[in-house]
CSV table of C-alpha atoms in Angstrom, one decimal:
chain,number,residue,atom,x,y,z
A,1,MET,CA,-13.5,-29.7,19.7
A,2,THR,CA,-11.1,-28.6,17.0
A,3,SER,CA,-11.1,-30.7,13.8
A,4,LYS,CA,-8.6,-30.7,10.9
A,5,ILE,CA,-9.8,-30.9,7.3
A,6,LEU,CA,-8.1,-31.0,4.0
A,7,ALA,CA,-9.2,-28.4,1.4
A,8,LEU,CA,-8.5,-28.0,-2.3
A,9,VAL,CA,-7.9,-24.4,-3.4
A,10,PHE,CA,-8.4,-23.9,-7.1
A,11,PHE,CA,-6.7,-21.1,-9.0
A,12,SER,CA,-8.3,-19.7,-12.2
A,13,SER,CA,-6.1,-18.2,-14.9
A,14,LEU,CA,-8.9,-15.7,-15.6
A,15,THR,CA,-9.5,-14.3,-12.1
A,16,PRO,CA,-6.5,-13.1,-10.1
A,17,ILE,CA,-6.5,-14.8,-6.7
A,18,ALA,CA,-3.0,-14.6,-5.2
A,19,PHE,CA,-0.6,-11.6,-5.7
A,20,CYS,CA,3.1,-11.9,-5.0
A,21,GLN,CA,4.8,-8.9,-3.4
A,22,PRO,CA,7.1,-7.4,-6.0
A,23,ASP,CA,10.9,-7.8,-5.7
A,24,ILE,CA,13.5,-5.2,-6.7
A,25,ASN,CA,14.6,-5.4,-10.3
A,26,TRP,CA,17.2,-2.7,-10.1
A,27,GLU,CA,18.0,0.2,-7.7
A,28,PHE,CA,20.7,2.9,-7.3
A,29,SER,CA,21.5,5.9,-5.2
A,30,LEU,CA,22.5,9.3,-6.6
A,31,GLY,CA,24.3,11.9,-4.6
A,32,GLY,CA,27.3,13.6,-3.2
A,33,THR,CA,28.6,14.2,0.3
A,34,ASN,CA,25.8,16.7,1.2
A,35,THR,CA,22.0,16.4,1.2
A,36,ASP,CA,20.3,15.3,-2.0
A,37,TRP,CA,16.5,14.8,-2.2
A,38,ALA,CA,14.3,13.2,-4.8
A,39,SER,CA,10.9,14.8,-5.3
A,40,GLU,CA,9.2,13.0,-8.2
A,41,ILE,CA,9.7,10.2,-10.7
A,42,ILE,CA,7.6,9.9,-13.9
A,43,ALA,CA,7.5,7.3,-16.7
A,44,SER,CA,7.2,9.4,-19.8
A,45,SER,CA,5.2,8.7,-22.9
A,46,SER,CA,8.5,7.9,-24.7
A,47,GLY,CA,9.2,5.1,-22.3
A,48,SER,CA,12.0,6.9,-20.5
A,49,ILE,CA,12.2,7.7,-16.8
A,50,PHE,CA,12.6,11.2,-15.5
A,51,LEU,CA,13.8,11.9,-11.9
A,52,LEU,CA,13.3,15.3,-10.3
A,53,GLY,CA,15.3,16.4,-7.2
A,54,ARG,CA,17.3,18.9,-5.4
A,55,SER,CA,21.0,18.7,-4.6
A,56,SER,CA,23.2,20.7,-2.2
A,57,SER,CA,26.3,18.6,-3.1
A,58,ALA,CA,29.1,19.8,-5.2
A,59,ASP,CA,30.9,16.5,-5.7
A,60,LEU,CA,30.6,12.9,-6.9
A,61,ASP,CA,27.4,12.7,-9.0
A,62,PHE,CA,26.7,16.4,-8.7
A,63,GLU,CA,30.0,18.1,-9.2
A,64,ASN,CA,28.7,20.7,-11.7
A,65,THR,CA,26.9,22.8,-9.1
A,66,LEU,CA,25.5,26.3,-10.0
A,67,GLY,CA,25.7,27.5,-6.3
A,68,GLY,CA,23.6,26.9,-3.2
A,69,ALA,CA,21.2,24.1,-3.8
A,70,ASP,CA,20.3,23.2,-7.4
A,71,ALA,CA,17.3,21.6,-9.1
A,72,ILE,CA,18.2,18.3,-10.8
A,73,ILE,CA,16.5,16.5,-13.7
A,74,THR,CA,17.9,13.1,-14.6
A,75,LYS,CA,16.8,11.0,-17.7
A,76,MET,CA,17.1,7.2,-17.5
A,77,ASP,CA,16.2,4.3,-19.7
A,78,ASP,CA,13.9,1.6,-18.4
A,79,LEU,CA,17.0,-0.3,-17.0
A,80,GLY,CA,18.0,2.6,-14.9
A,81,ASN,CA,21.0,3.7,-17.1
A,82,ILE,CA,21.5,7.5,-16.9
A,83,GLU,CA,21.3,9.2,-20.3
A,84,TRP,CA,21.8,12.7,-18.9
A,85,LEU,CA,21.8,14.7,-15.7
A,86,LYS,CA,21.3,18.5,-15.7
A,87,HIS,CA,21.4,21.2,-13.1
A,88,TYR,CA,19.0,24.2,-13.0
A,89,GLY,CA,18.9,27.3,-10.9
A,90,GLY,CA,21.1,30.2,-9.9
A,91,SER,CA,23.6,31.2,-7.2
A,92,GLY,CA,21.1,31.0,-4.4
A,93,ASP,CA,19.1,28.1,-3.0
A,94,ASP,CA,16.7,26.6,-5.6
A,95,SER,CA,14.3,23.7,-4.9
A,96,VAL,CA,11.8,21.9,-7.1
A,97,SER,CA,8.7,19.9,-6.0
A,98,ASP,CA,6.8,18.7,-9.1
A,99,ILE,CA,7.3,17.8,-12.8
A,100,GLN,CA,4.7,17.0,-15.5
A,101,GLU,CA,5.0,16.0,-19.1
A,102,THR,CA,3.7,18.5,-21.6
A,103,PRO,CA,1.9,17.6,-24.9
A,104,ASP,CA,5.0,18.4,-27.0
A,105,GLY,CA,7.1,15.8,-25.1
A,106,GLY,CA,8.8,18.4,-22.9
A,107,PHE,CA,8.3,19.0,-19.2
A,108,VAL,CA,7.1,21.7,-16.9
A,109,VAL,CA,8.8,22.0,-13.4
A,110,VAL,CA,7.7,24.0,-10.4
A,111,GLY,CA,9.4,24.9,-7.1
A,112,ARG,CA,10.9,27.9,-5.3
A,113,SER,CA,14.0,30.0,-5.7
A,114,GLU,CA,15.8,32.8,-4.0
A,115,SER,CA,18.1,33.4,-7.1
A,116,ASN,CA,18.0,36.1,-9.7
A,117,ASP,CA,20.7,34.9,-12.0
A,118,GLY,CA,21.6,31.7,-13.9
A,119,ASP,CA,18.3,30.3,-15.1
A,120,LEU,CA,16.4,33.0,-13.3
A,121,THR,CA,16.1,36.6,-14.3
A,122,SER,CA,14.3,38.1,-11.3
A,123,ASN,CA,13.4,37.7,-7.6
A,124,GLN,CA,10.8,39.8,-5.8
A,125,GLY,CA,12.1,39.0,-2.3
A,126,ASN,CA,13.0,35.9,-0.3
A,127,LEU,CA,11.6,32.8,-2.0
A,128,ASP,CA,9.5,33.1,-5.2
A,129,TYR,CA,7.5,30.6,-7.2
A,130,TRP,CA,9.8,29.2,-9.9
A,131,ILE,CA,8.3,27.6,-13.0
A,132,PHE,CA,10.4,26.5,-16.0
A,133,LYS,CA,9.8,24.5,-19.1
A,134,VAL,CA,12.4,22.2,-20.7
A,135,ASP,CA,12.3,20.2,-24.0
A,136,ALA,CA,12.7,16.4,-24.2
A,137,ASN,CA,16.5,16.9,-24.0
A,138,GLY,CA,16.4,19.0,-20.8
A,139,LEU,CA,17.1,22.3,-22.5
A,140,VAL,CA,15.4,25.3,-20.9
A,141,GLU,CA,12.8,26.9,-23.1
A,142,TRP,CA,11.6,29.5,-20.6
A,143,SER,CA,11.9,30.2,-16.9
A,144,VAL,CA,9.7,32.6,-14.9
A,145,SER,CA,9.3,33.5,-11.2
A,146,TYR,CA,6.3,35.0,-9.5
A,147,GLY,CA,5.6,36.2,-5.9
A,148,GLY,CA,6.0,39.1,-3.5
A,149,SER,CA,8.4,40.3,-0.9
A,150,ASN,CA,7.9,37.4,1.5
A,151,ASP,CA,8.2,33.6,1.0
A,152,ASP,CA,6.3,32.0,-1.9
A,153,SER,CA,6.7,28.3,-2.7
A,154,ALA,CA,5.1,26.4,-5.5
A,155,ARG,CA,4.2,22.9,-4.7
A,156,ALA,CA,2.4,21.3,-7.7
A,157,VAL,CA,1.5,21.9,-11.3
A,158,CYS,CA,-1.2,20.5,-13.7
A,159,VAL,CA,-1.1,20.9,-17.5
A,160,THR,CA,-4.5,22.4,-18.4
A,161,SER,CA,-6.8,21.7,-21.3
A,162,ASP,CA,-5.8,24.9,-23.0
A,163,GLN,CA,-2.1,23.8,-23.0
A,164,GLY,CA,-1.4,26.2,-20.1
A,165,PHE,CA,-0.6,25.5,-16.5
A,166,ILE,CA,-2.3,25.7,-13.1
A,167,ILE,CA,0.1,26.0,-10.2
A,168,VAL,CA,-0.6,25.7,-6.4
A,169,GLY,CA,1.6,26.5,-3.5
A,170,ASP,CA,1.9,28.7,-0.4
A,171,SER,CA,2.4,32.4,-0.1
A,172,GLN,CA,3.1,34.7,2.8
A,173,SER,CA,3.1,37.8,0.5
A,174,ASP,CA,0.5,40.4,-0.1
A,175,ASP,CA,2.3,42.5,-2.7
A,176,GLY,CA,4.0,42.0,-6.0
A,177,ASP,CA,2.1,39.4,-8.0
A,178,VAL,CA,0.1,38.3,-4.9
A,179,SER,CA,-3.2,40.1,-4.4
A,180,GLY,CA,-3.6,39.5,-0.7
A,181,ASN,CA,-3.0,37.4,2.4
A,182,TYR,CA,-5.4,36.4,5.2
A,183,GLY,CA,-2.5,35.5,7.6
A,184,GLN,CA,0.6,33.3,7.7
A,185,ASP,CA,0.7,31.0,4.7
A,186,ASP,CA,-2.2,31.2,2.2
A,187,VAL,CA,-2.9,28.8,-0.6
A,188,TRP,CA,-1.8,30.7,-3.7
A,189,ILE,CA,-2.9,29.6,-7.2
A,190,ILE,CA,-1.6,31.0,-10.4
A,191,LYS,CA,-2.8,30.3,-14.0
A,192,LEU,CA,-0.2,30.6,-16.8
A,193,ASN,CA,-0.5,30.3,-20.5
A,194,ALA,CA,1.6,28.0,-22.6
A,195,ALA,CA,4.4,30.6,-22.7
A,196,GLY,CA,4.5,31.0,-18.9
A,197,ASP,CA,2.7,34.4,-18.8
A,198,LEU,CA,0.5,35.1,-15.8
A,199,VAL,CA,-3.2,34.9,-16.7
A,200,TRP,CA,-4.8,35.2,-13.2
A,201,GLU,CA,-4.0,34.5,-9.6
A,202,MET,CA,-6.0,34.0,-6.4
A,203,HIS,CA,-5.3,33.3,-2.7
A,204,TYR,CA,-7.3,31.2,-0.3
A,205,GLY,CA,-7.3,30.4,3.4
A,206,GLY,CA,-7.8,31.9,6.8
A,207,SER,CA,-5.9,33.5,9.6
A,208,GLY,CA,-4.1,30.3,10.4
A,209,GLY,CA,-1.6,28.6,8.2
A,210,GLU,CA,-2.4,26.7,5.0
A,211,ASP,CA,-0.2,24.0,3.5
A,212,ALA,CA,-1.0,23.6,-0.2
A,213,ALA,CA,-0.4,20.1,-1.6
A,214,ASP,CA,-1.9,19.4,-5.1
A,215,VAL,CA,-4.2,20.5,-7.9
A,216,ILE,CA,-6.0,18.7,-10.7
A,217,GLN,CA,-8.3,19.9,-13.5
A,218,ILE,CA,-11.7,18.3,-14.0
A,219,ALA,CA,-14.6,18.9,-16.5
A,220,ASN,CA,-15.6,22.4,-17.7
A,221,GLY,CA,-12.1,23.8,-16.9
A,222,GLU,CA,-12.8,23.5,-13.1
A,223,TYR,CA,-10.2,22.6,-10.5
A,224,ILE,CA,-9.9,20.5,-7.4
A,225,VAL,CA,-7.3,21.8,-4.9
A,226,LEU,CA,-5.8,20.0,-2.0
A,227,SER,CA,-4.3,21.6,1.1
A,228,GLY,CA,-3.9,21.4,4.8
A,229,THR,CA,-5.4,24.1,6.9
A,230,GLU,CA,-5.1,25.4,10.5
A,231,SER,CA,-7.8,28.0,9.9
A,232,ASP,CA,-11.5,28.2,10.6
A,233,ASP,CA,-12.3,31.6,9.2
A,234,PHE,CA,-12.4,33.6,5.9
A,235,ASP,CA,-12.5,30.9,3.2
A,236,VAL,CA,-12.3,28.0,5.7
A,237,SER,CA,-15.7,27.3,7.1
A,238,GLU,CA,-14.8,24.6,9.7
A,239,ASN,CA,-11.8,22.9,11.3
A,240,TYR,CA,-12.3,19.7,13.4
A,241,SER,CA,-8.9,20.0,15.1
A,242,ILE,CA,-9.5,23.5,16.3
A,243,GLN,CA,-13.0,22.6,17.5
A,244,ALA,CA,-11.7,19.7,19.5
A,245,ASN,CA,-8.8,21.6,21.0
A,246,GLU,CA,-10.2,25.1,21.5
A,247,ASP,CA,-9.4,25.1,25.2
A,248,GLU,CA,-5.8,24.2,24.5
A,249,ASP,CA,-5.0,27.0,22.0
A,250,ASP,CA,-3.9,24.3,19.5
A,251,ASP,CA,-4.3,25.1,15.8
A,252,GLY,CA,-4.5,21.6,14.5
A,253,GLU,CA,-4.4,20.9,10.8
A,254,ASP,CA,-7.3,19.4,8.8
A,255,CYS,CA,-7.4,18.2,5.2
A,256,TRP,CA,-9.0,21.0,3.1
A,257,VAL,CA,-10.4,20.5,-0.4
A,258,LEU,CA,-11.7,23.3,-2.7
A,259,ARG,CA,-13.5,23.1,-6.0
A,260,LEU,CA,-12.9,26.1,-8.2
A,261,ASP,CA,-14.4,27.3,-11.4
A,262,ALA,CA,-12.3,28.0,-14.5
A,263,THR,CA,-11.5,31.6,-13.2
A,264,GLY,CA,-10.6,30.5,-9.6
A,265,GLN,CA,-13.8,31.3,-7.9
A,266,ILE,CA,-14.8,28.9,-5.0
A,267,ILE,CA,-17.7,26.6,-5.9
A,268,TRP,CA,-17.3,24.7,-2.6
A,269,GLU,CA,-14.8,24.0,0.1
A,270,GLN,CA,-14.8,21.2,2.7
A,271,ASN,CA,-12.6,20.0,5.5
A,272,PHE,CA,-11.9,16.3,6.3
A,273,GLY,CA,-10.2,14.6,9.1
A,274,GLY,CA,-10.6,14.4,12.9
A,275,SER,CA,-9.6,16.0,16.1
A,276,GLY,CA,-6.0,15.1,15.6
A,277,GLU,CA,-3.8,16.4,12.7
A,278,GLU,CA,-4.0,15.6,9.0
A,279,SER,CA,-1.3,16.2,6.4
A,280,PRO,CA,-2.7,15.8,2.9
A,281,GLU,CA,-0.1,15.0,0.2
A,282,GLU,CA,-1.5,14.1,-3.2
A,283,LEU,CA,-4.6,14.1,-5.3
A,284,LEU,CA,-5.4,11.3,-7.8
A,285,LYS,CA,-8.2,11.8,-10.4
A,286,ILE,CA,-10.3,8.6,-10.8
A,287,ASP,CA,-12.6,10.4,-13.2
A,288,ASP,CA,-14.3,13.9,-13.3
A,289,GLN,CA,-16.6,13.0,-10.4
A,290,LYS,CA,-14.3,10.9,-8.1
A,291,TYR,CA,-10.9,11.7,-6.5
A,292,LEU,CA,-8.4,10.0,-4.2
A,293,ILE,CA,-6.5,11.8,-1.5
A,294,CYS,CA,-3.5,10.4,0.4
A,295,GLY,CA,-1.5,11.7,3.4
A,296,ARG,CA,-1.2,11.0,7.1
A,297,THR,CA,-3.5,11.3,10.1
A,298,SER,CA,-3.1,11.2,13.9
A,299,SER,CA,-6.9,11.2,14.4
A,300,GLN,CA,-9.3,8.4,15.4
A,301,ASP,CA,-12.7,10.1,15.1
A,302,ILE,CA,-15.1,11.9,12.7
A,303,ASP,CA,-13.8,10.9,9.2
A,304,ILE,CA,-11.1,8.5,10.6
A,305,THR,CA,-12.8,5.3,11.6
A,306,ASP,CA,-9.8,3.2,12.5
A,307,HIS,CA,-6.4,4.1,14.0
A,308,ASN,CA,-3.2,2.1,14.4
A,309,GLY,CA,-0.5,4.3,16.0
A,310,SER,CA,0.8,7.8,16.4
A,311,ASN,CA,0.6,8.6,12.7
A,312,ASP,CA,-1.1,6.5,10.1
A,313,GLY,CA,-1.0,6.6,6.4
A,314,TRP,CA,-4.3,7.8,5.2
A,315,VAL,CA,-6.3,7.4,1.9
A,316,MET,CA,-9.8,8.5,1.2
A,317,GLN,CA,-12.1,8.9,-1.8
A,318,ILE,CA,-14.5,11.9,-2.3
A,319,ASN,CA,-16.8,12.9,-5.0
A,320,ASP,CA,-17.4,16.2,-6.9
A,321,GLN,CA,-19.9,17.3,-4.3
A,322,ALA,CA,-17.4,17.0,-1.4
A,323,GLU,CA,-19.0,13.8,-0.1
A,324,LEU,CA,-16.8,11.2,1.5
A,325,ALA,CA,-17.1,7.8,-0.1
A,326,TRP,CA,-14.6,5.9,2.1
A,327,SER,CA,-11.6,6.5,4.3
A,328,ASN,CA,-8.9,4.1,5.4
A,329,SER,CA,-6.0,4.6,7.7
A,330,LEU,CA,-3.1,2.2,7.4
A,331,GLY,CA,0.0,1.4,9.4
A,332,GLY,CA,1.2,0.1,12.7
A,333,SER,CA,2.1,1.4,16.2
A,334,GLY,CA,5.0,3.6,14.8
A,335,SER,CA,4.9,6.5,12.5
A,336,ASP,CA,3.5,5.8,9.0
A,337,TRP,CA,2.9,8.2,6.1
A,338,ILE,CA,1.5,7.8,2.5
A,339,ASN,CA,2.6,10.6,0.2
A,340,GLY,CA,2.3,9.1,-3.3
A,341,ILE,CA,-0.5,7.2,-5.1
A,342,THR,CA,-1.1,6.1,-8.7
A,343,HIS,CA,-3.4,3.9,-10.7
A,344,ASP,CA,-2.6,0.2,-11.2
A,345,PRO,CA,-3.6,-0.5,-14.9
A,346,ALA,CA,-5.0,-3.8,-13.7
A,347,GLY,CA,-7.3,-2.1,-11.2
A,348,GLY,CA,-6.9,-0.5,-7.8
A,349,TYR,CA,-4.1,1.7,-6.7
A,350,PHE,CA,-0.4,1.6,-5.7
A,351,PHE,CA,0.8,3.8,-2.9
A,352,SER,CA,4.3,4.9,-1.7
A,353,GLY,CA,5.4,6.4,1.6
A,354,PHE,CA,7.4,5.5,4.7
A,355,SER,CA,6.9,3.5,7.9
A,356,LYS,CA,8.6,3.0,11.2
A,357,SER,CA,6.3,0.2,12.2
A,358,ASP,CA,6.7,-3.5,12.2
A,359,ASP,CA,3.3,-4.5,13.5
A,360,GLY,CA,-0.4,-3.9,12.6
A,361,GLU,CA,-0.6,-3.7,8.9
A,362,VAL,CA,3.2,-3.3,8.4
A,363,ALA,CA,4.9,-6.7,8.4
A,364,ASN,CA,8.5,-5.7,8.7
A,365,ASN,CA,11.0,-2.9,9.3
A,366,TYR,CA,14.8,-2.9,8.7
A,367,GLY,CA,15.6,0.1,11.0
A,368,GLY,CA,14.5,3.7,11.2
A,369,HIS,CA,12.0,4.6,8.6
A,370,ASP,CA,11.7,2.2,5.6
A,371,ALA,CA,10.3,3.0,2.3
A,372,TRP,CA,6.8,1.6,2.3
A,373,LEU,CA,4.7,0.5,-0.7
A,374,GLY,CA,1.4,-1.2,-1.0
A,375,LYS,CA,-1.6,-2.1,-3.2
A,376,LEU,CA,-5.2,-1.0,-2.5
A,377,SER,CA,-8.4,-2.3,-4.0
A,378,VAL,CA,-10.8,0.2,-5.6
A,379,GLU,CA,-12.6,0.4,-2.3
A,380,GLY,CA,-9.4,1.2,-0.4
A,381,GLU,CA,-8.8,-2.3,1.1
A,382,LEU,CA,-5.1,-3.1,1.6
A,383,LEU,CA,-4.2,-6.1,-0.6
A,384,TRP,CA,-0.5,-6.2,0.1
A,385,GLU,CA,2.3,-4.1,1.5
A,386,LYS,CA,6.1,-4.3,1.6
A,387,ASN,CA,9.0,-2.4,3.1
A,388,PHE,CA,12.2,-1.5,1.3
A,389,GLY,CA,15.5,0.0,2.6
A,390,GLY,CA,18.3,-0.6,5.0
A,391,THR,CA,19.2,-0.2,8.6
A,392,HIS,CA,19.1,3.6,8.5
A,393,ASP,CA,16.5,6.1,7.3
A,394,ASP,CA,14.8,5.4,3.9
A,395,ARG,CA,11.7,7.0,2.5
A,396,ALA,CA,9.7,6.7,-0.7
A,397,ARG,CA,8.3,9.9,-2.0
A,398,SER,CA,6.8,9.3,-5.5
A,399,ILE,CA,5.5,6.3,-7.5
A,400,ASP,CA,4.7,5.6,-11.1
A,401,ILE,CA,4.3,2.6,-13.5
A,402,LEU,CA,6.1,1.7,-16.7
A,403,GLU,CA,4.2,0.3,-19.6
A,404,SER,CA,5.9,-3.0,-18.9
A,405,GLY,CA,4.2,-3.1,-15.5
A,406,HIS,CA,7.4,-2.4,-13.6
A,407,ILE,CA,6.7,-0.2,-10.5
A,408,LEU,CA,9.0,2.8,-10.0
A,409,PHE,CA,9.5,4.7,-6.8
A,410,THR,CA,11.9,7.3,-5.6
A,411,GLY,CA,12.8,8.9,-2.4
A,412,THR,CA,15.7,9.4,-0.1
A,413,SER,CA,18.1,7.1,1.7
A,414,ILE,CA,21.1,7.2,4.1
A,415,SER,CA,21.5,3.4,4.2
A,416,SER,CA,24.0,1.3,2.4
A,417,ASP,CA,22.9,-2.2,3.2
A,418,ILE,CA,20.0,-4.7,2.7
A,419,ASP,CA,18.1,-3.2,-0.3
A,420,VAL,CA,20.4,-0.2,-0.7
A,421,GLU,CA,23.7,-0.9,-2.4
A,422,SER,CA,25.6,2.4,-1.7
A,423,ASN,CA,25.5,5.8,-0.1
A,424,SER,CA,27.6,8.8,-1.0
A,425,GLY,CA,27.1,10.7,2.2
A,426,GLY,CA,24.1,12.1,4.0
A,427,TYR,CA,20.8,11.7,2.2
A,428,ASP,CA,21.0,10.4,-1.4
A,429,MET,CA,18.3,10.3,-4.0
A,430,TRP,CA,17.2,6.7,-4.2
A,431,VAL,CA,15.6,5.2,-7.3
A,432,VAL,CA,14.0,1.7,-7.3
A,433,CYS,CA,12.4,-0.4,-10.0
A,434,LEU,CA,10.3,-3.3,-8.9
A,435,ASP,CA,9.3,-6.3,-10.9
A,436,PRO,CA,5.7,-6.4,-12.3
A,437,LEU,CA,3.2,-8.0,-10.1
A,438,THR,CA,2.6,-11.7,-11.0
A,439,LEU,CA,0.0,-14.2,-10.0
A,440,ASP,CA,1.2,-17.1,-7.9
A,441,ASN,CA,0.4,-20.5,-9.3
A,442,ILE,CA,-2.6,-19.5,-11.4
A,443,SER,CA,-2.3,-22.0,-14.3
A,444,SER,CA,-5.5,-24.0,-13.5
A,445,GLN,CA,-3.8,-26.1,-10.9
A,446,SER,CA,-4.7,-27.2,-7.4
A,447,ALA,CA,-2.7,-27.2,-4.2
A,448,THR,CA,-3.4,-29.2,-1.0
A,449,ILE,CA,-3.2,-27.2,2.1
A,450,GLU,CA,-4.0,-27.8,5.8
A,451,MET,CA,-6.7,-25.8,7.5
A,452,VAL,CA,-7.7,-25.7,11.2
A,453,VAL,CA,-11.2,-24.6,11.9
A,454,ALA,CA,-12.2,-23.6,15.4
A,455,PRO,CA,-14.6,-23.7,17.1
A,456,ASN,CA,-16.4,-26.5,15.3
A,457,PRO,CA,-19.3,-26.4,15.3
A,458,ALA,CA,-19.6,-22.6,15.5
A,459,GLN,CA,-22.5,-20.1,15.7
A,460,ASP,CA,-21.3,-16.5,15.6
A,461,ASN,CA,-17.5,-16.6,15.2
A,462,LEU,CA,-15.2,-18.9,13.3
A,463,LYS,CA,-11.4,-18.8,13.1
A,464,ILE,CA,-9.8,-20.5,10.0
A,465,SER,CA,-6.0,-21.0,10.2
A,466,ILE,CA,-4.3,-22.0,6.9
A,467,TYR,CA,-0.9,-23.6,6.7
A,468,GLY,CA,1.3,-24.3,3.7
A,469,LEU,CA,1.0,-20.9,2.0
A,470,ASN,CA,4.2,-19.0,1.2
A,471,ALA,CA,2.6,-15.8,-0.1
A,472,PRO,CA,-0.4,-13.6,0.9
A,473,MET,CA,-3.5,-14.7,-1.1
A,474,GLN,CA,-7.3,-14.6,-1.1
A,475,VAL,CA,-8.8,-18.1,-0.8
A,476,ARG,CA,-12.3,-19.2,-1.9
A,477,ILE,CA,-13.6,-22.4,-0.3
A,478,LEU,CA,-16.4,-24.2,-2.2
């Protein structure tokens, strides 16, 4: 027998119970008639917003092109008004992937370049690491390139405790500035001083390909490095994908984490993942002993305990001894990816990515890939998620938080409907500011809702259906 009961749900102004999903405060697209990609967005210590991207357009918002593809830095106020937009690079193709604020209020940017003119003075062959420093007004203070005769692409930068920089990326070279190569792409790390001079360099990997993702500095000047790997030799001790598919000649990719001392020597290295493929994207430092990693996975074994579809967004926490604390894959039956993660000042974490699902843990989809954001607890539990975009392809790449609590994300979009007001042609950079998270009806009031409890009485399993709620919330019944 099923019985209906009335329950009073009490909300405390001291303990958050019900979080509303945030709405768009403002958004805009930036681009021309060709392809324009946003890489990173950061809220600076001055309260301004800085957008990093790459443009191959020579019209509309990007008419002052230098040639080929240019690096773009845009400064905005907290309402999204553009204060300045500057191009960087040379006559070849130049691309940027990461930007970090420096202690003097300027910024360091890393990427790759095939130019040897304009803002670049040299090129050792094909693509080189490109690192440049700008002041708070976007003026170049110095620009350097490092690499060898093959392709070398910088992916991420971290400002170090000595005011220098540690840069991680991929290298196919074994000459010039690169001391060696084990095969295909190796992880290549360079340490620079504050003026951009090379202090040391090291390469890591195996005979398969590595795909460097991120680097952070921890205590004692040590580093945690994040990469993907298709190797199981040289520096890489194990690969779950290769072991599971050894009869199929399939070099699957695992998540690979290294801990290095202050001079780049390996303290430990460890792979994570399953028999499918993992693509790690970003590291987030919780403290010197704990770190978050986000990316995507197609596995459903070993370190991946649950699986929703072809590709899931993936978040895991490890400690400074390479031990896995928890792992959570998120998504639906479509393709889902998490490529940005940041702290929520109120506790837990916000993530950004993209999703093609409209089931499982993804409630909605407007068409193609949507930008996908969510909130995780400190244990990795999904608290809420929401899609943004239009009827075409829209993807979130980077996320940050303003002091006001507004949530910023950036990515790419080819839509011009629903959440996206306009499109200039092809992929545009897309910048979105969401309202701060608020608590729904928390001012010490009660609300009457209807609950259906079945079966009643129950022994092992009980289903509670709640009606009358218009937002996701946690309910405590006393």
